[in-house]
Amino acid sequence: MSRLSFRDATPDDLGFIVRLIVDDSVVATDDRPDEPQHPRYLAAFKAITADPNQRLIIAELDGEAVGTEQLSFIPGINRLGEWRCLIEAVHIAPAHRNKGFGGEMIGWAVAEARTRGCGLVQLTSNKQRLDAHRFYERLGFKKSHEGFKLAL
C-alpha cells in the first residue's frame, strides 16, 4: 500500500522543487532557490502544464511535499509507433530519503506510463550518482544505452 499521494505541481510548489534540485545537484547550476517565482521558472512551468504530454508531479506524505518528478510522454516511430515515458528530475527531500519513497515514486510513474499506453520507461542519471544507479537497477531498469548531452 502506497504511503504517498501524487498530484500535479502548482506554481506554489516551485520553491520546493527548485530547492530540491539545487540541494541534490552534483554539478554547479545557475538555479536560484531564493527566486522560485523567477520569470524563467514560471515560463517553464507554464510550458510544462500546457503540454498534455508533460507532467510535473509532487509526491506528498500526509499533505507534506516530500518529492518531485517530471514525466514526459514521447511518441515514436520505432517499435510500431510505441510511446515511451521519460522520467526526469526525481528528487526526494533529504529528511525523507531512504524510507522507500523513491521506489513508490518510480512505481507510480511506471503505472502512469502504462495507463498512457507507453511500452517503455526510460530515465537518465548522472554518472556520479552510483547509489541512484543501484537503486534504479533494483527496480528493474537496465543500463542498455549510453547517454550524451550537449550544453548550448
mmCIF file of C-alpha atoms in Angstrom:
data_model
loop_
_atom_site.group_PDB
_atom_site.id
_atom_site.type_symbol
_atom_site.label_atom_id
_atom_site.label_comp_id
_atom_site.label_asym_id
_atom_site.label_seq_id
_atom_site.Cartn_x
_atom_site.Cartn_y
_atom_site.Cartn_z
ATOM 1 C CA MET A 1 0.000 0.000 0.000
ATOM 2 C CA SER A 2 1.375 3.381 -1.011
ATOM 3 C CA ARG A 3 2.020 5.865 1.739
ATOM 4 C CA LEU A 4 2.374 8.691 -0.744
ATOM 5 C CA SER A 5 -0.201 10.609 -2.710
ATOM 6 C CA PHE A 6 0.602 12.232 -6.038
ATOM 7 C CA ARG A 7 -0.622 15.408 -7.670
ATOM 8 C CA ASP A 8 0.334 17.809 -10.396
ATOM 9 C CA ALA A 9 2.536 20.649 -9.187
ATOM 10 C CA THR A 10 1.259 24.200 -8.876
ATOM 11 C CA PRO A 11 3.262 27.432 -9.136
ATOM 12 C CA ASP A 12 3.344 27.493 -5.322
ATOM 13 C CA ASP A 13 5.432 24.288 -5.426
ATOM 14 C CA LEU A 14 8.259 25.914 -7.374
ATOM 15 C CA GLY A 15 10.163 26.888 -4.211
ATOM 16 C CA PHE A 16 10.136 23.273 -3.020
ATOM 17 C CA ILE A 17 11.089 21.909 -6.451
ATOM 18 C CA VAL A 18 13.932 24.348 -7.122
ATOM 19 C CA ARG A 19 15.372 23.863 -3.609
ATOM 20 C CA LEU A 20 15.367 20.072 -4.052
ATOM 21 C CA ILE A 21 17.067 20.308 -7.432
ATOM 22 C CA VAL A 22 19.767 22.656 -6.138
ATOM 23 C CA ASP A 23 20.351 20.764 -2.885
ATOM 24 C CA ASP A 24 20.613 17.452 -4.734
ATOM 25 C CA SER A 25 22.764 18.608 -7.650
ATOM 26 C CA VAL A 26 26.158 17.030 -8.261
ATOM 27 C CA VAL A 27 27.110 19.785 -10.696
ATOM 28 C CA ALA A 28 27.058 23.567 -10.393
ATOM 29 C CA THR A 29 23.925 25.190 -11.780
ATOM 30 C CA ASP A 30 22.710 28.728 -12.217
ATOM 31 C CA ASP A 31 19.455 27.869 -10.447
ATOM 32 C CA ARG A 32 18.083 30.371 -7.978
ATOM 33 C CA PRO A 33 16.387 28.722 -4.995
ATOM 34 C CA ASP A 34 15.842 32.169 -3.476
ATOM 35 C CA GLU A 35 13.807 33.214 -6.555
ATOM 36 C CA PRO A 36 11.345 30.349 -7.191
ATOM 37 C CA GLN A 37 8.933 32.728 -8.921
ATOM 38 C CA HIS A 38 11.635 33.891 -11.363
ATOM 39 C CA PRO A 39 10.082 34.575 -14.794
ATOM 40 C CA ARG A 40 12.077 31.739 -16.387
ATOM 41 C CA TYR A 41 10.810 29.191 -13.836
ATOM 42 C CA LEU A 42 7.266 30.451 -14.365
ATOM 43 C CA ALA A 43 7.626 30.244 -18.152
ATOM 44 C CA ALA A 44 8.952 26.677 -17.896
ATOM 45 C CA PHE A 45 6.142 25.754 -15.524
ATOM 46 C CA LYS A 46 3.572 27.226 -17.904
ATOM 47 C CA ALA A 47 5.051 25.298 -20.852
ATOM 48 C CA ILE A 48 5.014 22.028 -18.894
ATOM 49 C CA THR A 49 1.445 22.414 -17.686
ATOM 50 C CA ALA A 50 0.192 23.499 -21.126
ATOM 51 C CA ASP A 51 1.568 20.346 -22.768
ATOM 52 C CA PRO A 52 -0.639 17.260 -22.310
ATOM 53 C CA ASN A 53 2.456 15.072 -22.727
ATOM 54 C CA GLN A 54 4.208 16.594 -19.710
ATOM 55 C CA ARG A 55 3.510 16.221 -16.006
ATOM 56 C CA LEU A 56 5.381 17.834 -13.141
ATOM 57 C CA ILE A 57 4.481 15.801 -10.069
ATOM 58 C CA ILE A 58 4.579 16.389 -6.332
ATOM 59 C CA ALA A 59 4.659 13.379 -4.008
ATOM 60 C CA GLU A 60 3.083 14.053 -0.633
ATOM 61 C CA LEU A 61 3.094 12.299 2.709
ATOM 62 C CA ASP A 62 0.176 13.315 4.897
ATOM 63 C CA GLY A 63 -0.181 16.556 2.930
ATOM 64 C CA GLU A 64 3.530 17.442 3.092
ATOM 65 C CA ALA A 65 5.524 17.635 -0.145
ATOM 66 C CA VAL A 66 8.345 15.088 0.069
ATOM 67 C CA GLY A 67 9.361 14.564 -3.557
ATOM 68 C CA THR A 68 9.061 15.630 -7.158
ATOM 69 C CA GLU A 69 9.483 14.111 -10.615
ATOM 70 C CA GLN A 70 8.716 15.087 -14.190
ATOM 71 C CA LEU A 71 7.140 12.707 -16.689
ATOM 72 C CA SER A 72 7.416 13.291 -20.435
ATOM 73 C CA PHE A 73 5.343 11.121 -22.752
ATOM 74 C CA ILE A 74 7.102 10.776 -26.094
ATOM 75 C CA PRO A 75 5.651 9.357 -29.312
ATOM 76 C CA GLY A 76 7.993 7.440 -31.577
ATOM 77 C CA ILE A 77 8.037 5.698 -34.929
ATOM 78 C CA ASN A 78 10.172 2.738 -33.897
ATOM 79 C CA ARG A 79 8.565 -0.304 -32.260
ATOM 80 C CA LEU A 80 5.433 0.201 -34.370
ATOM 81 C CA GLY A 81 4.811 3.723 -33.141
ATOM 82 C CA GLU A 82 5.378 2.919 -29.486
ATOM 83 C CA TRP A 83 5.111 5.674 -26.905
ATOM 84 C CA ARG A 84 7.671 5.949 -24.136
ATOM 85 C CA CYS A 85 7.795 7.775 -20.839
ATOM 86 C CA LEU A 86 10.873 9.699 -19.784
ATOM 87 C CA ILE A 87 11.193 10.152 -16.030
ATOM 88 C CA GLU A 88 13.336 13.126 -15.075
ATOM 89 C CA ALA A 89 14.231 15.307 -12.113
ATOM 90 C CA VAL A 90 13.424 12.695 -9.474
ATOM 91 C CA HIS A 91 14.206 14.242 -6.095
ATOM 92 C CA ILE A 92 13.213 13.469 -2.520
ATOM 93 C CA ALA A 93 13.572 15.860 0.403
ATOM 94 C CA PRO A 94 16.635 14.930 2.497
ATOM 95 C CA ALA A 95 14.588 14.202 5.637
ATOM 96 C CA HIS A 96 12.546 11.633 3.709
ATOM 97 C CA ARG A 97 15.290 9.711 1.910
ATOM 98 C CA ASN A 98 15.978 6.016 2.474
ATOM 99 C CA LYS A 99 12.378 5.343 3.517
ATOM 100 C CA GLY A 100 11.168 3.661 0.323
ATOM 101 C CA PHE A 101 9.571 6.778 -1.131
ATOM 102 C CA GLY A 102 11.784 6.761 -4.217
ATOM 103 C CA GLY A 103 10.540 3.296 -5.102
ATOM 104 C CA GLU A 104 6.958 4.433 -4.586
ATOM 105 C CA MET A 105 7.520 7.454 -6.816
ATOM 106 C CA ILE A 106 9.040 5.402 -9.622
ATOM 107 C CA GLY A 107 6.345 2.736 -9.248
ATOM 108 C CA TRP A 108 3.659 5.397 -9.559
ATOM 109 C CA ALA A 109 5.376 6.873 -12.637
ATOM 110 C CA VAL A 110 5.592 3.431 -14.285
ATOM 111 C CA ALA A 111 1.880 2.874 -13.599
ATOM 112 C CA GLU A 112 1.100 6.260 -15.183
ATOM 113 C CA ALA A 113 3.161 5.286 -18.224
ATOM 114 C CA ARG A 114 1.180 2.057 -18.565
ATOM 115 C CA THR A 115 -2.089 3.983 -18.245
ATOM 116 C CA ARG A 116 -0.946 6.250 -21.078
ATOM 117 C CA GLY A 117 -0.153 3.227 -23.266
ATOM 118 C CA CYS A 118 3.619 3.514 -23.119
ATOM 119 C CA GLY A 119 5.656 0.436 -23.943
ATOM 120 C CA LEU A 120 8.894 1.710 -22.411
ATOM 121 C CA VAL A 121 10.012 3.823 -19.469
ATOM 122 C CA GLN A 122 13.427 5.433 -19.617
ATOM 123 C CA LEU A 123 15.479 7.736 -17.458
ATOM 124 C CA THR A 124 18.956 9.122 -17.165
ATOM 125 C CA SER A 125 21.110 9.524 -14.087
ATOM 126 C CA ASN A 126 24.342 11.435 -13.680
ATOM 127 C CA LYS A 127 27.356 9.102 -13.876
ATOM 128 C CA GLN A 128 28.440 10.286 -10.413
ATOM 129 C CA ARG A 129 25.219 9.014 -8.792
ATOM 130 C CA LEU A 130 26.274 5.420 -8.203
ATOM 131 C CA ASP A 131 23.752 4.908 -5.393
ATOM 132 C CA ALA A 132 20.977 6.080 -7.736
ATOM 133 C CA HIS A 133 22.195 3.649 -10.399
ATOM 134 C CA ARG A 134 21.972 0.742 -7.958
ATOM 135 C CA PHE A 135 18.511 1.938 -6.889
ATOM 136 C CA TYR A 136 17.199 2.003 -10.472
ATOM 137 C CA GLU A 137 18.717 -1.393 -11.212
ATOM 138 C CA ARG A 138 16.974 -2.842 -8.128
ATOM 139 C CA LEU A 139 13.713 -1.541 -9.633
ATOM 140 C CA GLY A 140 14.382 -3.451 -12.862
ATOM 141 C CA PHE A 141 15.931 -0.759 -15.049
ATOM 142 C CA LYS A 142 18.810 -1.885 -17.268
ATOM 143 C CA LYS A 143 21.858 0.107 -18.389
ATOM 144 C CA SER A 144 21.120 -0.538 -22.038
ATOM 145 C CA HIS A 145 22.264 2.728 -23.635
ATOM 146 C CA GLU A 146 24.978 5.333 -23.191
ATOM 147 C CA GLY A 147 23.665 8.881 -22.920
ATOM 148 C CA PHE A 148 25.124 12.043 -24.410
ATOM 149 C CA LYS A 149 24.425 15.708 -23.707
ATOM 150 C CA LEU A 150 25.493 18.879 -25.440
ATOM 151 C CA ALA A 151 25.231 22.113 -23.478
ATOM 152 C CA LEU A 152 24.046 25.039 -25.598
#
